[in-house]
Amino acid sequence: MAASPKKKKQVLIGASKQPANCRPAPFFIMSANRNKAKGKKASTPALVLLALWAVALYTTPSMAQVVRLKTQYVTVMLNSKGFITSVKSNGSGREYCPAGQSSALMSLYSRKQYILPVAAKMENADRLVLSYPNGSRATLLLEQNRQYLKFKLTELTQREQIDNIVWGPYKTTISKKIGDLIGVVRDDDFAIGVLGLDDNTTSGPPTEGDMSFMYYYIHSPDPQKYPLPPHLKEGQTFSIGGDGISDVAFYSQPEEYFRMNYGNGAQLEPVFGSSICMHSRNRNKEQMIRFPCYPDNIDGKANSARYQLVTPANADYIGSSIAFYACPDEQGLNTIEKVVLAEGLPHPTIEGKWIKDPAAYRPDIAWWGPHDSLASYARQLRITGVQDEGLGEYYPDRAQPWDGKRITLNRKKDVPVPEFGKMMQQQGIRYGLHTLCEFLQPGRNQDVAPVPSDSLAIMQRTIITKDIAPEDTVITVADTAYFNEFGGWEGNHTNVLKIGKELIEYDGITRTVPYTFLKIKRGFHHTQRGAYKAGTTIVKLQPNCYHGFAPDMNLQDAYAGFYGKWLAKGGMDYIDFDGLESCMYQGHGQYAFKRFFRGLFDSYHRNGGKYLRVMGSAIQEGSWHYMSVCNVGGGDHMFSPVLNKWGIEGKDMRYVFESSYFPATFGIQRYQADWNLYDAENLQAKSIGWNATYMLGLSRQTVEASAEKAAIFSAYRVWENARAANVFTRAHKEKLKDLDYKFHLEQTGSGSFLLYPVKEHRFRDLHYTTSGVQVLLRNAFEAQPLEFSIKMNMPEGVTVKGLKITTPSGKMLVVNKPLSGGQYIICKNGRFYLADRGRKLVEAIPVDGQLKIGRGQHQFKISALNTGNDHVNMELVVSVIGKPEKIQRRG
């Protein structure tokens, strides 16, 4: 769903809270001790202690064995039944385990019910054995590290009926920030979280499809600043906006206490705080799921649940392992990085910095049009990542890897993408395309037609009951197997069967014997009609939302390898994976994401690639380690650098992303020819302040129409130099966040800068009348030269005859010129002039003396020169600039 300025086809994924109709059944204990263990769920820790600590065992007067685990920042107590009963800060002594609550260290999950441990016993200094009422015994390896606790399942007896093992849910008292993507909860003081240390340990509790979907929930980050109205309560859930198709419409609630859910690694628990959780599934078992699952009151809209047969993948829960960390919040990301490095998790770096480190956050370019100026603009802006939006969406095909795409240089569309990619590499530019990940499209992919692969993802399977000849149009099968459901959960417009190497379109199935497919069209998508014996398997294919199909896990591995080689051989160090839900179609949730990205990066490095910058349509726990940015959306829906205002979509994504230590985003911000210097600088200032990234949308046509191009490009370089010098402290970033101000930056040395606050007084929709409109403004800074602009807004073809302007000093300025829509009257740098839509000089207007604005309150008046016009309005912007603050390289 790419749309202007860039509307990614987003995945409808959200945070946890299992709905009643698809949430796991309540916890239960299958023994006579049921009442004793019931209700004793534990909370998560608070961080790790100054050195390695041995596991301390001691017995209480009742002789119950207790395990004490310590890290640098936290002490965790585990009772004799295998429940966490205390998570206490070593520094403050604060208890983060909710009063009266406890959490099972590890639960078993069978037939959608939890089995809680009933006994825990240390067998030696690093082995803990948990016993369960079904007779299972789990052996866990415990490892204490300075920053985190590591738990690993090494053995489980009587496991035949056990579908999953569950780490937690761990209850905490923290609730300010719910990092539902990666399973972390945060407040101003502390962060508590878990990281999966293997690909098959994934976020959240077991769910159908091992994924959660987008919806709103109520949670005020600051009850004093954002109090809830009487009709709302904490934890209440609401559907996303729109019809489930339009990305922009998803984001429909502007209030700060409406929070968007994306993942289920952590969730708000209004009664006591929050919970965090991970699980690992035995994926060697085939399973039937109904996906997606929503809370009971949530309407999935276009993404409505369907039954799906999930085929096995070679992954098991033996070996499942987590890192449990707790630390001061300011150390949260640093602690995660230490876990990542110590445990050998993916750790991509750029210019020596981990991609999750805010010091590594950088804007990229989204490019449109002929490519002659691309490298020059990138160098001038000091931006090294480029996404070629103008080439359109790329659909993968292993047989035709370049899809006929060519680059336009010197007015000729004659340069192959690999050749251009290598040209960009030689100039230090990471170039790449906007892909549709694993969307396998008929007519564009030879794994679909004319000879379909046997590794396309499926939804249902049965066998035919009678022989079929090539000309037959009646197909009977052994059972209905949910073939009556139309389409898939996201692609409700595609209903296709596969038998042998033939695709068949159909529309329904009879409900009585003989079960017969309705309205079939054989040889669909130009496949060959075949003859098949009774007992032959026939499947329904999983559709994607663009009328195509998706790979199963085996074919997904092949596409991961394909993309890695394609990128490396194509000279591309950047890729945008739109359509990332193609990793959801197989039904294996976050595991499928992890397996795809691991295969991609392995292939990329095997083929000579170094740093791969990954952008995508959504961020998941399964892709968090690998993705550098998620610059979806764009324009004012995300953030307006001109109006200095967050859009609803930007607000929602900012909360989700930053809560899970991922950069917020402004999406694609297309360069506007009528930007002034402060508009462009505001993008840089606010992105640094909010630890956000974005793509700067560029085309030669727009840039060269901009009067302030040279000043803007120069300023961009200065801001990028300041980023690289790491000059901005936390206090600076808080200042840059302020939506009441823009900022101007000047460089005074290799690592030293001057930061100026800029206050804009903006007056919109001013009427064009002979009596005039008068506005009041206050200059809080020192007296300075007057700087203002007036933009004329009127219908096409309408013109007016001029303006009279009374400045704050009382001087009358007369513009006796015809004016049309989009033109500007500008006073700047001692000049007064009429400008075009890109602020370029049309005609200078003489002025006697220098125009100034003093400190304090002032009046500004604008009138029509001759006659007014009700169809015309004006926008006045008066900018004043304050004294600079000196900032310089730290350390």
Short mmCIF file of N, CA and C in Angstrom, two decimals, residues 670-771:
data_model
loop_
_atom_site.label_atom_id
_atom_site.label_comp_id
_atom_site.label_asym_id
_atom_site.label_seq_id
_atom_site.Cartn_x
_atom_site.Cartn_y
_atom_site.Cartn_z
N ARG A 670 8.96 14.51 2.43
CA ARG A 670 9.37 14.96 1.10
C ARG A 670 9.78 16.43 1.13
N TYR A 671 10.98 16.66 0.62
CA TYR A 671 11.50 18.02 0.51
C TYR A 671 10.50 18.89 -0.24
N GLN A 672 10.16 20.03 0.35
CA GLN A 672 9.22 20.95 -0.28
C GLN A 672 9.97 22.16 -0.82
N ALA A 673 9.65 22.55 -2.04
CA ALA A 673 10.37 23.67 -2.66
C ALA A 673 10.19 24.95 -1.86
N ASP A 674 9.09 25.09 -1.11
CA ASP A 674 8.87 26.33 -0.37
C ASP A 674 9.31 26.24 1.09
N TRP A 675 10.06 25.20 1.46
CA TRP A 675 10.63 25.19 2.80
C TRP A 675 11.59 26.36 2.96
N ASN A 676 11.55 26.94 4.17
CA ASN A 676 12.64 27.86 4.50
C ASN A 676 13.69 27.10 5.29
N LEU A 677 14.78 27.77 5.60
CA LEU A 677 15.89 27.12 6.29
C LEU A 677 15.46 26.49 7.61
N TYR A 678 14.63 27.21 8.35
CA TYR A 678 14.25 26.72 9.68
C TYR A 678 13.34 25.50 9.60
N ASP A 679 12.52 25.41 8.54
CA ASP A 679 11.68 24.22 8.35
C ASP A 679 12.56 22.98 8.19
N ALA A 680 13.56 23.09 7.33
CA ALA A 680 14.44 21.95 7.08
C ALA A 680 15.26 21.62 8.31
N GLU A 681 15.79 22.64 8.97
CA GLU A 681 16.58 22.38 10.18
C GLU A 681 15.74 21.75 11.28
N ASN A 682 14.45 22.06 11.27
CA ASN A 682 13.59 21.51 12.30
C ASN A 682 13.48 19.99 12.20
N LEU A 683 13.52 19.46 10.98
CA LEU A 683 13.54 18.00 10.82
C LEU A 683 14.74 17.40 11.53
N GLN A 684 15.89 18.00 11.32
CA GLN A 684 17.10 17.50 11.95
C GLN A 684 17.05 17.68 13.47
N ALA A 685 16.65 18.85 13.91
CA ALA A 685 16.62 19.13 15.35
C ALA A 685 15.66 18.18 16.07
N LYS A 686 14.45 18.03 15.53
CA LYS A 686 13.46 17.20 16.22
C LYS A 686 13.83 15.71 16.12
N SER A 687 14.43 15.29 15.03
CA SER A 687 14.82 13.89 14.94
C SER A 687 15.91 13.56 15.96
N ILE A 688 16.80 14.50 16.20
CA ILE A 688 17.83 14.28 17.23
C ILE A 688 17.21 14.32 18.62
N GLY A 689 16.33 15.29 18.84
CA GLY A 689 15.71 15.41 20.15
C GLY A 689 14.89 14.20 20.52
N TRP A 690 14.14 13.66 19.56
CA TRP A 690 13.25 12.53 19.82
C TRP A 690 13.90 11.19 19.51
N ASN A 691 15.19 11.17 19.19
CA ASN A 691 15.86 9.93 18.79
C ASN A 691 15.07 9.24 17.68
N ALA A 692 14.78 10.02 16.65
CA ALA A 692 13.96 9.54 15.54
C ALA A 692 14.76 9.51 14.25
N THR A 693 14.30 8.70 13.31
CA THR A 693 14.87 8.68 11.98
C THR A 693 13.79 9.06 10.98
N TYR A 694 14.19 9.24 9.75
CA TYR A 694 13.23 9.54 8.68
C TYR A 694 13.95 9.42 7.35
N MET A 695 13.18 9.44 6.27
CA MET A 695 13.75 9.54 4.93
C MET A 695 13.40 10.91 4.38
N LEU A 696 14.40 11.57 3.84
CA LEU A 696 14.20 12.85 3.18
C LEU A 696 13.88 12.57 1.72
N GLY A 697 12.64 12.86 1.32
CA GLY A 697 12.21 12.58 -0.04
C GLY A 697 12.74 13.64 -1.00
N LEU A 698 13.51 13.20 -1.99
CA LEU A 698 14.16 14.14 -2.90
C LEU A 698 13.87 13.79 -4.35
N SER A 699 13.76 14.83 -5.16
CA SER A 699 13.82 14.70 -6.61
C SER A 699 14.51 15.96 -7.12
N ARG A 700 15.20 15.85 -8.22
CA ARG A 700 15.93 17.00 -8.74
C ARG A 700 14.99 18.15 -9.06
N GLN A 701 13.83 17.84 -9.60
CA GLN A 701 12.88 18.88 -9.98
C GLN A 701 12.48 19.74 -8.78
N THR A 702 12.16 19.09 -7.65
CA THR A 702 11.73 19.85 -6.47
C THR A 702 12.88 20.60 -5.84
N VAL A 703 14.02 19.95 -5.72
CA VAL A 703 15.16 20.59 -5.05
C VAL A 703 15.60 21.83 -5.81
N GLU A 704 15.69 21.73 -7.13
CA GLU A 704 16.18 22.87 -7.91
C GLU A 704 15.16 24.00 -7.99
N ALA A 705 13.91 23.74 -7.62
CA ALA A 705 12.90 24.80 -7.57
C ALA A 705 12.96 25.55 -6.24
N SER A 706 13.81 25.11 -5.32
CA SER A 706 13.87 25.67 -3.97
C SER A 706 14.88 26.81 -3.89
N ALA A 707 14.41 27.98 -3.48
CA ALA A 707 15.31 29.14 -3.37
C ALA A 707 16.35 28.95 -2.29
N GLU A 708 16.02 28.21 -1.23
CA GLU A 708 16.92 28.09 -0.09
C GLU A 708 17.69 26.77 -0.10
N LYS A 709 17.80 26.14 -1.28
CA LYS A 709 18.50 24.87 -1.39
C LYS A 709 19.91 24.94 -0.81
N ALA A 710 20.69 25.93 -1.21
CA ALA A 710 22.09 26.00 -0.78
C ALA A 710 22.19 26.11 0.73
N ALA A 711 21.36 26.98 1.32
CA ALA A 711 21.40 27.16 2.78
C ALA A 711 20.93 25.89 3.49
N ILE A 712 19.90 25.25 2.95
CA ILE A 712 19.37 24.03 3.57
C ILE A 712 20.39 22.90 3.50
N PHE A 713 21.01 22.71 2.34
CA PHE A 713 21.99 21.64 2.20
C PHE A 713 23.19 21.88 3.13
N SER A 714 23.61 23.12 3.21
CA SER A 714 24.72 23.45 4.11
C SER A 714 24.35 23.17 5.56
N ALA A 715 23.13 23.54 5.95
CA ALA A 715 22.69 23.31 7.33
C ALA A 715 22.59 21.82 7.63
N TYR A 716 22.12 21.05 6.66
CA TYR A 716 22.04 19.59 6.87
C TYR A 716 23.41 19.01 7.19
N ARG A 717 24.41 19.47 6.45
CA ARG A 717 25.77 18.97 6.71
C ARG A 717 26.21 19.31 8.13
N VAL A 718 25.86 20.50 8.57
CA VAL A 718 26.26 20.92 9.92
C VAL A 718 25.59 20.02 10.96
N TRP A 719 24.30 19.77 10.81
CA TRP A 719 23.61 18.89 11.76
C TRP A 719 24.17 17.48 11.72
N GLU A 720 24.49 16.98 10.52
CA GLU A 720 25.09 15.65 10.43
C GLU A 720 26.49 15.62 11.05
N ASN A 721 27.24 16.70 10.89
CA ASN A 721 28.54 16.78 11.56
C ASN A 721 28.38 16.74 13.07
N ALA A 722 27.35 17.42 13.55
CA ALA A 722 27.10 17.44 15.00
C ALA A 722 26.69 16.07 15.50
N ARG A 723 25.86 15.36 14.73
CA ARG A 723 25.51 13.98 15.09
C ARG A 723 26.78 13.14 15.22
N ALA A 724 27.61 13.21 14.18
CA ALA A 724 28.82 12.39 14.16
C ALA A 724 29.75 12.74 15.31
N ALA A 725 29.76 14.00 15.73
CA ALA A 725 30.61 14.43 16.84
C ALA A 725 29.98 14.10 18.19
N ASN A 726 28.73 13.64 18.19
CA ASN A 726 28.05 13.24 19.42
C ASN A 726 28.04 14.37 20.45
N VAL A 727 27.61 15.54 20.01
CA VAL A 727 27.68 16.72 20.87
C VAL A 727 26.42 16.91 21.72
N PHE A 728 25.34 16.19 21.41
CA PHE A 728 24.07 16.49 22.05
C PHE A 728 23.89 15.64 23.32
N THR A 729 23.81 16.32 24.44
CA THR A 729 23.57 15.65 25.72
C THR A 729 22.07 15.37 25.88
N ARG A 730 21.72 14.66 26.93
CA ARG A 730 20.30 14.42 27.21
C ARG A 730 19.57 15.74 27.40
N ALA A 731 20.19 16.70 28.07
CA ALA A 731 19.56 18.01 28.27
C ALA A 731 19.34 18.73 26.95
N HIS A 732 20.32 18.63 26.04
CA HIS A 732 20.15 19.24 24.72
C HIS A 732 18.97 18.61 23.99
N LYS A 733 18.88 17.28 24.07
CA LYS A 733 17.80 16.59 23.36
C LYS A 733 16.43 16.99 23.92
N GLU A 734 16.34 17.15 25.22
CA GLU A 734 15.08 17.61 25.80
C GLU A 734 14.71 18.98 25.28
N LYS A 735 15.70 19.83 25.12
CA LYS A 735 15.45 21.17 24.57
C LYS A 735 14.99 21.08 23.11
N LEU A 736 15.67 20.23 22.33
CA LEU A 736 15.32 20.11 20.91
C LEU A 736 13.93 19.52 20.70
N LYS A 737 13.41 18.77 21.68
CA LYS A 737 12.06 18.21 21.58
C LYS A 737 10.97 19.28 21.61
N ASP A 738 11.26 20.42 22.17
CA ASP A 738 10.25 21.44 22.44
C ASP A 738 9.54 21.86 21.15
N LEU A 739 8.25 21.58 21.07
CA LEU A 739 7.48 21.88 19.87
C LEU A 739 7.13 23.36 19.74
N ASP A 740 7.48 24.16 20.73
CA ASP A 740 7.26 25.61 20.63
C ASP A 740 8.40 26.31 19.90
N TYR A 741 9.47 25.57 19.63
CA TYR A 741 10.65 26.19 19.03
C TYR A 741 11.20 25.35 17.89
N LYS A 742 11.81 26.04 16.95
CA LYS A 742 12.71 25.44 15.98
C LYS A 742 14.13 25.86 16.37
N PHE A 743 15.11 25.31 15.67
CA PHE A 743 16.50 25.59 16.06
C PHE A 743 17.37 25.75 14.82
N HIS A 744 18.38 26.61 14.99
CA HIS A 744 19.37 26.85 13.94
C HIS A 744 20.74 26.48 14.51
N LEU A 745 21.54 25.78 13.70
CA LEU A 745 22.86 25.32 14.17
C LEU A 745 23.95 25.85 13.25
N GLU A 746 24.99 26.37 13.86
CA GLU A 746 26.17 26.83 13.12
C GLU A 746 27.40 26.11 13.65
N GLN A 747 28.32 25.76 12.75
CA GLN A 747 29.54 25.07 13.16
C GLN A 747 30.67 26.07 13.29
N THR A 748 31.38 26.01 14.42
CA THR A 748 32.47 26.95 14.68
C THR A 748 33.84 26.26 14.72
N GLY A 749 33.86 24.94 14.72
CA GLY A 749 35.09 24.18 14.75
C GLY A 749 34.79 22.73 14.45
N SER A 750 35.80 21.87 14.45
CA SER A 750 35.59 20.47 14.07
C SER A 750 34.60 19.76 14.98
N GLY A 751 34.57 20.17 16.24
CA GLY A 751 33.64 19.54 17.18
C GLY A 751 32.87 20.54 18.01
N SER A 752 32.76 21.78 17.52
CA SER A 752 32.08 22.82 18.31
C SER A 752 31.03 23.52 17.45
N PHE A 753 29.92 23.90 18.13
CA PHE A 753 28.77 24.42 17.41
C PHE A 753 28.07 25.48 18.25
N LEU A 754 27.25 26.30 17.57
CA LEU A 754 26.37 27.25 18.24
C LEU A 754 24.93 26.86 17.93
N LEU A 755 24.12 26.67 18.97
CA LEU A 755 22.72 26.27 18.82
C LEU A 755 21.83 27.45 19.17
N TYR A 756 21.04 27.92 18.19
CA TYR A 756 20.16 29.07 18.35
C TYR A 756 18.71 28.62 18.46
N PRO A 757 17.96 29.10 19.44
CA PRO A 757 16.50 28.86 19.44
C PRO A 757 15.81 29.80 18.46
N VAL A 758 14.81 29.29 17.76
CA VAL A 758 14.05 30.09 16.80
C VAL A 758 12.57 29.99 17.17
N LYS A 759 11.94 31.15 17.37
CA LYS A 759 10.52 31.18 17.67
C LYS A 759 9.76 31.68 16.46
N GLU A 760 8.84 30.86 15.96
CA GLU A 760 8.00 31.26 14.85
C GLU A 760 6.63 31.68 15.35
N HIS A 761 6.18 32.82 14.91
CA HIS A 761 4.82 33.28 15.17
C HIS A 761 4.05 33.08 13.87
N ARG A 762 3.18 32.10 13.87
CA ARG A 762 2.48 31.71 12.64
C ARG A 762 1.00 32.05 12.76
N PHE A 763 0.49 32.75 11.76
CA PHE A 763 -0.92 33.14 11.73
C PHE A 763 -1.51 32.66 10.41
N ARG A 764 -2.43 31.73 10.48
CA ARG A 764 -2.96 31.09 9.28
C ARG A 764 -4.37 31.60 8.97
N ASP A 765 -4.76 31.43 7.73
CA ASP A 765 -6.13 31.74 7.28
C ASP A 765 -6.52 33.18 7.59
N LEU A 766 -5.61 34.10 7.31
CA LEU A 766 -5.93 35.52 7.48
C LEU A 766 -6.73 36.02 6.28
N HIS A 767 -7.81 36.75 6.55
CA HIS A 767 -8.69 37.20 5.47
C HIS A 767 -8.06 38.34 4.68
N TYR A 768 -8.33 38.33 3.39
CA TYR A 768 -7.82 39.36 2.48
C TYR A 768 -8.91 40.43 2.32
N THR A 769 -8.82 41.48 3.17
CA THR A 769 -9.84 42.52 3.17
C THR A 769 -9.17 43.88 3.17
N THR A 770 -9.92 44.88 2.73
CA THR A 770 -9.36 46.24 2.72
C THR A 770 -9.24 46.79 4.14
N SER A 771 -10.11 46.33 5.05
CA SER A 771 -10.01 46.80 6.44
C SER A 771 -8.81 46.17 7.14
#
